[in-house]
Every structure is written in structure tokens, then in C-alpha cells.
mmCIF file of C-alpha atoms in Angstrom:
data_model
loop_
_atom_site.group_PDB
_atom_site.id
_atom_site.type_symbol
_atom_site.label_atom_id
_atom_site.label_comp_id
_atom_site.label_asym_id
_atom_site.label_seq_id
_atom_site.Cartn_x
_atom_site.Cartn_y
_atom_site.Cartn_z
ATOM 1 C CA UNK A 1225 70.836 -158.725 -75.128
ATOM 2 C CA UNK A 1226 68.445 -160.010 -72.523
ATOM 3 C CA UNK A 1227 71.186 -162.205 -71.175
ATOM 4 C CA UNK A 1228 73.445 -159.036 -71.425
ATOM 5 C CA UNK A 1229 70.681 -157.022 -69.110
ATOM 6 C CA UNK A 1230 70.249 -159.618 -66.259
ATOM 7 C CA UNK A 1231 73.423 -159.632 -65.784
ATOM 8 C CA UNK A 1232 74.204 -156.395 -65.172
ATOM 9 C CA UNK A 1233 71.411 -156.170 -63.460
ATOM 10 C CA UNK A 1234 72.635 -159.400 -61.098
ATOM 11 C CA UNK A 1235 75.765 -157.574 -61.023
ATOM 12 C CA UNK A 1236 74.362 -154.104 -59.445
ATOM 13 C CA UNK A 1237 72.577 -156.129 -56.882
ATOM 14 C CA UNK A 1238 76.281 -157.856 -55.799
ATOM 15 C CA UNK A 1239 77.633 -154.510 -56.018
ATOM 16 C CA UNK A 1240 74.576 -152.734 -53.881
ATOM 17 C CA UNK A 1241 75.697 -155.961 -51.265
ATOM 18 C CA UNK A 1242 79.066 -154.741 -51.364
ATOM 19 C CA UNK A 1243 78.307 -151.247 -50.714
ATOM 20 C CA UNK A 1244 76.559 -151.522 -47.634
ATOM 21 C CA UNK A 1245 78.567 -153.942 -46.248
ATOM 22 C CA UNK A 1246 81.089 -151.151 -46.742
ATOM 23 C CA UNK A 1247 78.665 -148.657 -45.171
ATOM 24 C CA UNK A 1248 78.540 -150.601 -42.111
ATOM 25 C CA UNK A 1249 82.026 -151.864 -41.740
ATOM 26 C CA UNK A 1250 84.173 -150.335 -43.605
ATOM 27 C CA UNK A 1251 86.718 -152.459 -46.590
ATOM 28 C CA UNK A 1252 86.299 -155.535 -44.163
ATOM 29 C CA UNK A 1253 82.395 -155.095 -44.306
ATOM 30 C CA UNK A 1254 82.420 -155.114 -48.164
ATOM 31 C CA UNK A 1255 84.641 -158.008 -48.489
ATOM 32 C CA UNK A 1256 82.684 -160.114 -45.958
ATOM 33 C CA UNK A 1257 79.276 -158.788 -48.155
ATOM 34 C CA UNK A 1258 81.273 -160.290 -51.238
ATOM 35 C CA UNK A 1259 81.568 -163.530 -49.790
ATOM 36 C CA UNK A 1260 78.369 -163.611 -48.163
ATOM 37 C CA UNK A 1261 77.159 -163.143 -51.433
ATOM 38 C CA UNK A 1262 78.897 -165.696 -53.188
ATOM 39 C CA UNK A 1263 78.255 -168.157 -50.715
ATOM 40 C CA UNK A 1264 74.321 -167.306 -51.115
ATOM 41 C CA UNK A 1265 74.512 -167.599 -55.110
ATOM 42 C CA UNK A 1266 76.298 -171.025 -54.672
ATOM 43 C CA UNK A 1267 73.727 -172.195 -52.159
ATOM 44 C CA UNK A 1268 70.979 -170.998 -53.794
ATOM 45 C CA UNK A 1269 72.053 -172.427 -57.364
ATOM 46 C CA UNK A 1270 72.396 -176.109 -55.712
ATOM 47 C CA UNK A 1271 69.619 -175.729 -53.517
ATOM 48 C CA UNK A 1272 66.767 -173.011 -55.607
ATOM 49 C CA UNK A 1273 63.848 -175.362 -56.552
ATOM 50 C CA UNK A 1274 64.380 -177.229 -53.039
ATOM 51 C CA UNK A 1275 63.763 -173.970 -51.536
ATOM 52 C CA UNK A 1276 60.654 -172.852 -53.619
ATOM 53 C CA UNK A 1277 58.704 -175.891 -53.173
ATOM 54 C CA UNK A 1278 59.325 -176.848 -49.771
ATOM 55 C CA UNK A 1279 57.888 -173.466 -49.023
ATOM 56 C CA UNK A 1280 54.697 -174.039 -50.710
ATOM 57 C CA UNK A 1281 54.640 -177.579 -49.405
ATOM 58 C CA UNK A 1282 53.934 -179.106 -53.394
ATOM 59 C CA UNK A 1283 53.627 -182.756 -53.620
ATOM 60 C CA UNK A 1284 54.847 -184.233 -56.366
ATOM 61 C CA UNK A 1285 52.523 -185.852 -59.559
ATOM 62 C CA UNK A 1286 53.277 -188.985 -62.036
ATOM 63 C CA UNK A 1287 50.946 -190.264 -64.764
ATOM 64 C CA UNK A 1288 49.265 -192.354 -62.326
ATOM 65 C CA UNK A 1289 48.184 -189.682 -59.553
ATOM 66 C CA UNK A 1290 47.300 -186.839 -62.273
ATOM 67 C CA UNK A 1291 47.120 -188.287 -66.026
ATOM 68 C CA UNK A 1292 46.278 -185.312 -67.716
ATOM 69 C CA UNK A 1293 48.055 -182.918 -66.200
ATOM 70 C CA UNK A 1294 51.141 -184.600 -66.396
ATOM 71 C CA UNK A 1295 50.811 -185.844 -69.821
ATOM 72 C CA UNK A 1296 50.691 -181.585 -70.766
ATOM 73 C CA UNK A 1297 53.824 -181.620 -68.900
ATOM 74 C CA UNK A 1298 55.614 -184.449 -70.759
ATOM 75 C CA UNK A 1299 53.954 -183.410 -74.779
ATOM 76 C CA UNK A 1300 54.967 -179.546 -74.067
ATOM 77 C CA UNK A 1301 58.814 -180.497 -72.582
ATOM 78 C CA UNK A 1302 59.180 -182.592 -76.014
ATOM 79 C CA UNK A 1303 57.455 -179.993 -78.178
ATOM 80 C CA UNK A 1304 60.263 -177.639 -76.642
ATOM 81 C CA UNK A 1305 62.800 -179.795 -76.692
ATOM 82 C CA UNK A 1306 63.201 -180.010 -73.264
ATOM 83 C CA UNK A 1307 64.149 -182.684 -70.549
ATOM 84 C CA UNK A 1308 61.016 -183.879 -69.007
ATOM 85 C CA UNK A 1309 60.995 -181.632 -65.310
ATOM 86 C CA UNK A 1310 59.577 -183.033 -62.171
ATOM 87 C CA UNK A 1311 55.769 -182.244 -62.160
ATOM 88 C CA UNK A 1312 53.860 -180.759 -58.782
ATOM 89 C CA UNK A 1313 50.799 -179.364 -57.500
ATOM 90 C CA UNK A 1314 50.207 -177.303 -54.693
ATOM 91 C CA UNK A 1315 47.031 -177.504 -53.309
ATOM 92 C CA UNK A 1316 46.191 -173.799 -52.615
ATOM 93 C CA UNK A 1317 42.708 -172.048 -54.043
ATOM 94 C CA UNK A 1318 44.698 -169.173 -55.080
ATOM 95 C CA UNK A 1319 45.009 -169.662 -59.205
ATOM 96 C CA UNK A 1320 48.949 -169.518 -59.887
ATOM 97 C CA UNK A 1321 51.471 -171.311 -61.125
ATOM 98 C CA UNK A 1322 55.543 -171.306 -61.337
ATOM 99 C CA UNK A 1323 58.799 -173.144 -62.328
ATOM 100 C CA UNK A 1324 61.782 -173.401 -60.510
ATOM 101 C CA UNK A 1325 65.585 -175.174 -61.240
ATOM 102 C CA UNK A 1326 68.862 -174.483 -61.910
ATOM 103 C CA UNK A 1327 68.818 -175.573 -65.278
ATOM 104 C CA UNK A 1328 66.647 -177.637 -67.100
ATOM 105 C CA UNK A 1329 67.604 -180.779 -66.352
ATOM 106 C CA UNK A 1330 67.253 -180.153 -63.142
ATOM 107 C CA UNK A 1331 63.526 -178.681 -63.430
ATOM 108 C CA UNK A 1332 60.274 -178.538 -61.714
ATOM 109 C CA UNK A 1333 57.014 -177.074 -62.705
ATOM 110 C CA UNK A 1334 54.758 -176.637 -60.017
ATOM 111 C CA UNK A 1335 50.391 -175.180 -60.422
ATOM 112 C CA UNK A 1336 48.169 -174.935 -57.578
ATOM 113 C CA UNK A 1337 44.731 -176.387 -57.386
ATOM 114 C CA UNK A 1338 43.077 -173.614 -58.293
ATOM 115 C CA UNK A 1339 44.757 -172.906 -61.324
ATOM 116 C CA UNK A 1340 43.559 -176.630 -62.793
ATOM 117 C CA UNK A 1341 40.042 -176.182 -61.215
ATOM 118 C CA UNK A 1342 40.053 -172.739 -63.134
ATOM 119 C CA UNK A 1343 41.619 -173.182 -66.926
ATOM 120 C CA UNK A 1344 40.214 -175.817 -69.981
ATOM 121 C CA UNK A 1345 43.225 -177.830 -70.927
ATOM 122 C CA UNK A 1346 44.095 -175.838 -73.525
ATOM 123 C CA UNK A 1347 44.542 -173.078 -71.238
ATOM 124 C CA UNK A 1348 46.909 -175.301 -68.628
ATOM 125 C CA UNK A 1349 48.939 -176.303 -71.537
ATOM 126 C CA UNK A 1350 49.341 -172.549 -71.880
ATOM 127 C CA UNK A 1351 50.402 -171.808 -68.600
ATOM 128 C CA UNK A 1352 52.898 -175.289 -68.542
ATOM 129 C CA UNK A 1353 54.346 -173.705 -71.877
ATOM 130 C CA UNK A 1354 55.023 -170.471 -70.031
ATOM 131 C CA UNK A 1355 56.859 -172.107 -67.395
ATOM 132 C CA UNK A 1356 58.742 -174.329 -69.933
ATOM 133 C CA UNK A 1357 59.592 -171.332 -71.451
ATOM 134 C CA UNK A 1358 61.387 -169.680 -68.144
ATOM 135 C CA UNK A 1359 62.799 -173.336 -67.844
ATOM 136 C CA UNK A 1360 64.614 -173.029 -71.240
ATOM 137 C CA UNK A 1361 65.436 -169.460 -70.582
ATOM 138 C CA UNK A 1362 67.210 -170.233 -67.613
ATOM 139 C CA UNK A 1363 65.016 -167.667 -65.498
ATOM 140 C CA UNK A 1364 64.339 -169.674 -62.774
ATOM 141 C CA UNK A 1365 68.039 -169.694 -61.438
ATOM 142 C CA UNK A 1366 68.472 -166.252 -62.208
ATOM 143 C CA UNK A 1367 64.909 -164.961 -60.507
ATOM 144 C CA UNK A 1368 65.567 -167.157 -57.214
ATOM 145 C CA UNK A 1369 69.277 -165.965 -57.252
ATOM 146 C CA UNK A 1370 68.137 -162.072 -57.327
ATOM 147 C CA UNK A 1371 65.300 -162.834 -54.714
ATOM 148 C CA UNK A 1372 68.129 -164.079 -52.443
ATOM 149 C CA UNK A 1373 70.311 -161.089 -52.502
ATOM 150 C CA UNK A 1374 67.842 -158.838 -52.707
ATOM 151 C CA UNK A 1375 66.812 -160.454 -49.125
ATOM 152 C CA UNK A 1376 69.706 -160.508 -48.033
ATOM 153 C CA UNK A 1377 70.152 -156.726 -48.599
ATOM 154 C CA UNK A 1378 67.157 -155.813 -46.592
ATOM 155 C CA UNK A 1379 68.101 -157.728 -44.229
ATOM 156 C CA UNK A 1380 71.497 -156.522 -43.645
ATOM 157 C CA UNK A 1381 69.995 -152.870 -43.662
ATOM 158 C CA UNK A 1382 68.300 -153.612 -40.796
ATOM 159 C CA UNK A 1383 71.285 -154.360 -38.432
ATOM 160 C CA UNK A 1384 72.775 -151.165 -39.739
ATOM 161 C CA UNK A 1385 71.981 -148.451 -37.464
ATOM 162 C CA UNK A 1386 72.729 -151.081 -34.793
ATOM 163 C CA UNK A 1387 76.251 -152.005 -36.188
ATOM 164 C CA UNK A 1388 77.166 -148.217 -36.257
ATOM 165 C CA UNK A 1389 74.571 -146.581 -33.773
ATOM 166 C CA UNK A 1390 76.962 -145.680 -31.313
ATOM 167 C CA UNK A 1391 79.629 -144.234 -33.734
ATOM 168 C CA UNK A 1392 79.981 -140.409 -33.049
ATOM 169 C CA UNK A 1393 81.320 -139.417 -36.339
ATOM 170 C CA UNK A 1394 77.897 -137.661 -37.923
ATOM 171 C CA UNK A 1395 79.277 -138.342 -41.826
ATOM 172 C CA UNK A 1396 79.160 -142.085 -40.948
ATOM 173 C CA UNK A 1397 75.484 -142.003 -39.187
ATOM 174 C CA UNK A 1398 74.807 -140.283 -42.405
ATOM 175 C CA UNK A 1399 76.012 -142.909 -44.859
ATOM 176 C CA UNK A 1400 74.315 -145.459 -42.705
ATOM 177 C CA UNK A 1401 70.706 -144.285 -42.905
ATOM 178 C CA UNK A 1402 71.109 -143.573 -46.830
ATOM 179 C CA UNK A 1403 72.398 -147.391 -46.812
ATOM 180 C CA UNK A 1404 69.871 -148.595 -44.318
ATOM 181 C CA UNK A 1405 66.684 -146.844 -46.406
ATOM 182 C CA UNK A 1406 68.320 -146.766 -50.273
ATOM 183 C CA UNK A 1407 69.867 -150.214 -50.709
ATOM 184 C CA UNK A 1408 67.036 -151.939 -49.836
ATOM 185 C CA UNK A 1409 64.777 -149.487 -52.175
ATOM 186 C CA UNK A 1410 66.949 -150.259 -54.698
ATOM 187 C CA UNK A 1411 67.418 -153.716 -54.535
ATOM 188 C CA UNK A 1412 63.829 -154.195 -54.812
ATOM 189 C CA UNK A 1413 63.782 -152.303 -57.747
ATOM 190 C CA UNK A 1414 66.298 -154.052 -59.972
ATOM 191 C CA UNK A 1415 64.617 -157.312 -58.136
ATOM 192 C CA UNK A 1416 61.509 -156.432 -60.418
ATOM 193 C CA UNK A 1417 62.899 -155.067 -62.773
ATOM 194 C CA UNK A 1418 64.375 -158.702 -63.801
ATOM 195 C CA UNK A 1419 61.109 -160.249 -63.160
ATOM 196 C CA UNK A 1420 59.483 -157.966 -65.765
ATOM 197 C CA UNK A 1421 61.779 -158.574 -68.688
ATOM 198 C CA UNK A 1422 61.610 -161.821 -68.507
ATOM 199 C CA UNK A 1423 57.600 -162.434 -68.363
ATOM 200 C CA UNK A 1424 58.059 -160.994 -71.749
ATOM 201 C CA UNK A 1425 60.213 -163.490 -73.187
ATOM 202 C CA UNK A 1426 58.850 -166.345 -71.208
ATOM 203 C CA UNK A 1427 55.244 -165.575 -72.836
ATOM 204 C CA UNK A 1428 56.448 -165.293 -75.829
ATOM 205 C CA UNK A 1429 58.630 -168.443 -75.437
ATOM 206 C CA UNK A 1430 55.418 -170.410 -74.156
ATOM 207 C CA UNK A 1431 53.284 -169.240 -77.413
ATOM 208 C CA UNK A 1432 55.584 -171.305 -79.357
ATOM 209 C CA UNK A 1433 56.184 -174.024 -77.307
ATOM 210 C CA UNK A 1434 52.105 -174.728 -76.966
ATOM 211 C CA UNK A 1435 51.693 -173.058 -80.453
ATOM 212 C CA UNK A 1436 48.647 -171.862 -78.816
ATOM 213 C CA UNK A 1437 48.875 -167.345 -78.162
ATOM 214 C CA UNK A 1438 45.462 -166.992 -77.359
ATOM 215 C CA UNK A 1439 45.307 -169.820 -74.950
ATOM 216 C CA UNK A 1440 47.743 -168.600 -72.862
ATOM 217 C CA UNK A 1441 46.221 -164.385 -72.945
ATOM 218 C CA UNK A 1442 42.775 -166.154 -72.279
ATOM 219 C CA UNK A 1443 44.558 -168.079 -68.853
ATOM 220 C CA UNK A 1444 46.029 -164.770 -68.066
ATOM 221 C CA UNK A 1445 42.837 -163.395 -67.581
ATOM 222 C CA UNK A 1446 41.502 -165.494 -65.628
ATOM 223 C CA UNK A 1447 44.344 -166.158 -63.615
ATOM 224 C CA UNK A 1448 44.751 -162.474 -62.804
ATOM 225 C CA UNK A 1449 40.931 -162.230 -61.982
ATOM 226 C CA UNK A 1450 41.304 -165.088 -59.516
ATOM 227 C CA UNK A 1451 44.618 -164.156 -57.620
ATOM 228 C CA UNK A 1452 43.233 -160.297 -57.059
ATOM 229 C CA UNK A 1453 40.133 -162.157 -55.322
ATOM 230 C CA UNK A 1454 41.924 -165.021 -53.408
ATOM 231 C CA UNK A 1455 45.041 -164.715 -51.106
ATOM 232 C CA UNK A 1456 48.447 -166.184 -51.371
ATOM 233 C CA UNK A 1457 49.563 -166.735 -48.236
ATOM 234 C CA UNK A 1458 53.488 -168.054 -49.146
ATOM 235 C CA UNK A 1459 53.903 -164.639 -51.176
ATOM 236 C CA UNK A 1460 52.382 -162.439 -48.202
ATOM 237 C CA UNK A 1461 54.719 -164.334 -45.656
ATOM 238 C CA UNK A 1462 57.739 -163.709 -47.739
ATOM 239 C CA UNK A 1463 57.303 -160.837 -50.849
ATOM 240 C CA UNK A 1464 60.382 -161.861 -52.670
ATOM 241 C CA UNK A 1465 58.877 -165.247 -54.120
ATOM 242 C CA UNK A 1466 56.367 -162.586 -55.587
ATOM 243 C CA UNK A 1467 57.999 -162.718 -58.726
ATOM 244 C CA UNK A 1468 58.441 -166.478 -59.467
ATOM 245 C CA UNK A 1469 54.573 -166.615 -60.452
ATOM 246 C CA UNK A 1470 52.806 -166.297 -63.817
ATOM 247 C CA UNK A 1471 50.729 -163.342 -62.483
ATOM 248 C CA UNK A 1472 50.938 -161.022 -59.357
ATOM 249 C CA UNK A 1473 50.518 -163.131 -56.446
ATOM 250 C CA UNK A 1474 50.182 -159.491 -54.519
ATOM 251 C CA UNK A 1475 47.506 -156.548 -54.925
ATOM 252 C CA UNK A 1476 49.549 -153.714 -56.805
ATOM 253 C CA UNK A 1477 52.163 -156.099 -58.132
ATOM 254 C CA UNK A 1478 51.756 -155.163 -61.897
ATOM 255 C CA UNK A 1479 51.130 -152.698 -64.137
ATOM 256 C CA UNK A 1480 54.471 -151.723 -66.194
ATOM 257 C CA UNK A 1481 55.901 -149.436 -63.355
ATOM 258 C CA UNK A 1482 59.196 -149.604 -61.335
ATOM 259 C CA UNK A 1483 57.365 -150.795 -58.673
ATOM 260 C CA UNK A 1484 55.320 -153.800 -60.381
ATOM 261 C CA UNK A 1485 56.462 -157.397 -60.060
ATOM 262 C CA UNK A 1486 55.013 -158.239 -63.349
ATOM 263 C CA UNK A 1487 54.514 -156.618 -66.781
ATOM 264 C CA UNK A 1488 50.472 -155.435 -66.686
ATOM 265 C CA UNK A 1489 48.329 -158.587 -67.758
ATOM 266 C CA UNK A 1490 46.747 -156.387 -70.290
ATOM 267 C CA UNK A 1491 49.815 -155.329 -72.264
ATOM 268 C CA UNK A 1492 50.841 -159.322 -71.924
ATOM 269 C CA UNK A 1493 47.508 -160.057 -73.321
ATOM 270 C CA UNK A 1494 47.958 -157.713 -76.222
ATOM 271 C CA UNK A 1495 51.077 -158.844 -77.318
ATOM 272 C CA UNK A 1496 49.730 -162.498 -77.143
ATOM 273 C CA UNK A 1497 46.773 -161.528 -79.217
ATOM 274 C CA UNK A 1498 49.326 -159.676 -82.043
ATOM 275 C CA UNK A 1499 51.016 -163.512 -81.953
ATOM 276 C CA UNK A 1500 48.159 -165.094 -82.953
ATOM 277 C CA UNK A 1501 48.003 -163.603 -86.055
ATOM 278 C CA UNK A 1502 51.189 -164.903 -87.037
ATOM 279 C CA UNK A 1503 50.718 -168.790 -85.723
ATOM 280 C CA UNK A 1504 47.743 -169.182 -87.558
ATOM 281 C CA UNK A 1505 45.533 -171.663 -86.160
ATOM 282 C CA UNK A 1506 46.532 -173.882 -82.844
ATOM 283 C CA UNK A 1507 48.607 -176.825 -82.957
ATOM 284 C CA UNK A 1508 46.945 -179.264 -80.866
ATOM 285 C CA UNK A 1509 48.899 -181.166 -78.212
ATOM 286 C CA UNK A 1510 46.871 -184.666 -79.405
ATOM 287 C CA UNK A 1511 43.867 -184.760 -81.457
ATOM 288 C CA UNK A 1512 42.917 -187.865 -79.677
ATOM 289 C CA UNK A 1513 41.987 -185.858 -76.428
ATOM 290 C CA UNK A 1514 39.128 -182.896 -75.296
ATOM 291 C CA UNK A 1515 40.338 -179.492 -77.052
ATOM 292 C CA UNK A 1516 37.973 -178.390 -73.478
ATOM 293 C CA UNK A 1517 38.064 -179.951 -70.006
ATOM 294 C CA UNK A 1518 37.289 -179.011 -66.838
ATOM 295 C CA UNK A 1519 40.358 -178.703 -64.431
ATOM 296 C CA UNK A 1520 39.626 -179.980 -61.147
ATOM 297 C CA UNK A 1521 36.517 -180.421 -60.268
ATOM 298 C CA UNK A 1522 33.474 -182.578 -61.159
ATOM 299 C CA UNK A 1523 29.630 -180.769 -61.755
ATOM 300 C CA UNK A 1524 27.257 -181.305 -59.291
ATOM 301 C CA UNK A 1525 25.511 -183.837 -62.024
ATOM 302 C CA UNK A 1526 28.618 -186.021 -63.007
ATOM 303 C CA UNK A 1527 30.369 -188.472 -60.493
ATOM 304 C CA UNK A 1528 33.587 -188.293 -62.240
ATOM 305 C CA UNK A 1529 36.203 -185.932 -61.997
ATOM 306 C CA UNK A 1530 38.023 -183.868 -64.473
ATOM 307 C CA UNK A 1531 41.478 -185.321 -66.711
ATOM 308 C CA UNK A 1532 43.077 -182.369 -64.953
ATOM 309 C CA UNK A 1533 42.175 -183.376 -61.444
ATOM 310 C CA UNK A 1534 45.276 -184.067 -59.123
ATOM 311 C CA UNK A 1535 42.995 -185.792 -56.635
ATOM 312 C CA UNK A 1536 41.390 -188.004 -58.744
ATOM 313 C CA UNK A 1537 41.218 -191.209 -58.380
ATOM 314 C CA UNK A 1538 39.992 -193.771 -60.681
#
């Protein structure tokens, strides 16, 4: 049924392409929209992870730059069944995290430095079970694809009073500014709309992958905490890659409304907590490591860095 949604959903974004393409230039205008479209869902399903990471400039990870981080990566993909993805940090203080691909095996899973200086390990594996979770959903393609168009559509509205400014006929200067202020409004609301169903399933996904509910509502938290306090400057540059993280990377992008990016972290954390009761106690990802470790960052008293630390040398 999910499946079933996003595709309609997909589908009235096409169609809201479409229609103000029409608006501005007539049958000609909608069939070029059509094809503009399609040409931007091809691109973008070749090309989607490319796109993400190169914007956040992430570096890529192995066992040998980040140990412990990757070795979450590689015990959660087989827990789940999943090809290993390409591993990345981005090395950003804002606390997020995201995964991008067109399909899983074609992957990448990407957290920012202040995400692993923020979270134990049990936590991270939370968060990397999450983004699994979209991976073997198939979200990723679907959220980048409906960030495109939905760009795309604001974008177009605002050559339309240009395109048609100068036509005298006052029922087409009429269906212009409707286009040029409702297509874009609406666009952004099936845009989220998407994003919000699927944090859903892709928490609920990553409880069973990490086996671990209450590790992932207890990252939430904190995640949430930290990204209201510190900046992200890729998602203020460009709102549409709003929705590709774990939590809000804007102020006012949650809360359960038509105008939220995200499902409200509370509610998320609720539903996580009624989980719990059915997994029973955690599954460890290896008893032979820490059940707790710091993330990044070594104590004023220690000279050694965290597992978790991307920079760490040994």
C-alpha cells in the first residue's frame, strides 16, 4: 500500500509538471514538461547518490580510515540482508545522517561528524539501521526523484509570468499566477508528504535490522536536540535535500503537519518505545565489542580517540 501511495503521489507531481507547462504554453508546453520530466527522472535515477554527496562534499571510509564505524555498516547490511553500500562521512558539526542510491546495490550511507561525536555505538548502529532500512525500501530513489521535480516545478513557476506577461488575454494572466503561486505550493506539499510516510517505515525497518528500538528513539533525541542548535548549511542553500535526513535539518521542519518534512520526533519516539516491548531485549551487533563508546572524540584525559572516530589514526 505504501508502494501504492508514492506512486500516486510521484504521479501527481508529473502531472502538476504537466499542468503548468500547459499553463504557460499551451499542449506544446505540457508535452515539453512531460519530457523534461522524464529526462530529469532518468538523470536523476543514474546519477541520485552522485548528486547528494557531491553536495555535501562526503569523503568516503574503509575499515582502515574508520574501523568501527564501518564495521556497523558492514554487520547491519548482513543482518538485513543487504549488499554492503559505500560508507561516508561528512565532516559537518551539525548531527545528521542520510542514505542515498538507486537501489541497493548501488548504495551509500553517509553521517556527519557530529552525529559520531554525539551517539554511543549502539546509538550509530541505530541510525545506520535506519538508513539501511530506506536502502531496502527503495526510498532513496524515490525521495531524490520527488526533490527533483518538485524543483523543477518551482522553478518553472518562476519564468511564468515572464513567458506569458505580455499576453493580453486576462483568463490566461489568470491561469498563470494560480500556476505560478499553486504548483509550487503544491508540489512542496506532496514533496513532504512522501518524506513523512516513509520515516515511518524506515524506523520501523531500522528497529529490526539493529534489533535495537530504543537505541534508535534515544539517537533521535539527541539528534533532534543537536540539529535545532547547529546549522546545516547544504539544506539552507537548497531546502529540497531537507527531507533526505534522519531528522529536520531545518527549524519548523517537523511536527506531523502538511507542512513538516518529517513525522514529529516525539511521535517517532513513541512508536519506537511501543517496539521495544515486542523485541525483548537487544540483539547485540558483537559481544566482543563496547555495548558504549564515545563517537568522535577523545576526553581531555585520554590520548586516544574513539572506535567511531573517522579521523583517527592509529
Amino acid at each position: 500500500m505504501n508502494g501504492f501511495k508514492t506512486t500516486m503521489l510521484l504521479a501527481a507531481l508529473t502531472a502538476l509538471f504537466m499542468a503548468l507547462g500547459y499553463t504557460l504554453g499551451g499542449g506544446g508546453g505540457a508535452l515539453i514538461a512531460l519530457l523534461v520530466a522524464a529526462g530529469m527522472n532518468l538523470f536523476t535515477f543514474w546519477n541520485a547518490d552522485k548528486i547528494v554527496l557531491r553536495m555535501h562534499n562526503a569523503r568516503e571510509v574503509d575499515a582502515a580510515s574508520a574501523p568501527d564505524y564501518y564495521a556497523i555498516v558492514r554487520d547491519l547490511a548482513a543482518r538485513g540482508g543487504l549488499p554492503m553500500p559505500k560508507v561516508y562521512v561528512i565532516d559537518d558539526p551539525h548531527p545528521n545522517a542520510f542514505a542515498t542510491g538507486r537501489n541497493p546495490e548501488n548504495a551509500a550511507v553517509a553521517a556527519t561528524t557530529g552525529l559520531l561525536g554525539m551517539l554511543s555505538r549502539d546509538e550509530v548502529a541505530g541510525v545506520m539501521a535506519h538508513e539501511l532500512a530506506h536502502v531496502r525500501n527503495r526510498d532513496t530513489l524515490i525521495m531524490t526523484m520527488v526533490a527533483t521535480i518538485a524543483g523543477a516545478i518551482s522553478m518553472l513557476a518562476n519564468f511564468g509570468l515572464f513567458m506569458r506577461g505580455g499576453d493580453g488575454n486576462r483568463a490566461n494572466m489568470l491561469a498563470t499566477l494560480l500556476a505560478v503561486f499553486v504548483a509550487p505550493f503544491a508540489a512542496m506539499i506532496v514533496q513532504m508528504a512522501i518524506s513523512r510516510q516513509r520515516e515511518y517505515g524506515a524506523d520501523r525497518g531500522g528497529a529490526e535490522i539493529s534489533g535495537n528500538p530504543r537505541a534508535l528513539a534515544s539517537a533521535l533525541a539527541k539528534i533532534a536536540g543537536g540539529a535545532a542548535r547547529i546549522p546545516n548549511a547544504v539544506a539552507e542553500r537548497n531546502p529540497a535535500a531537507a527531507s533526505l535526513y534522519i531528522v529536520p535539518a531545518l527549524r519548523g521542519g517537523g511536527g506531523d503537519s502538511w507542512f513538516s518534512t518529517h513525522p514529529d520526533t516525539g511521535n517517532r519516539i513513541a512508536a519506537l518505545e511501543e517496539m521495544a516491548g515486542e523485541f525483548g531485549e537487544p540483539a547485540p551487533l558483537s559481544a566482543a565489542r563496547p555495548a558504549r563508546v564515545s563517537a568522535l572524540g577523545p576526553r581531555p584525559a585520554r590520548k586516544r580517540g574513539s572506535a567511531l572516530d573517522p579521523l583517527r589514526r592509529d
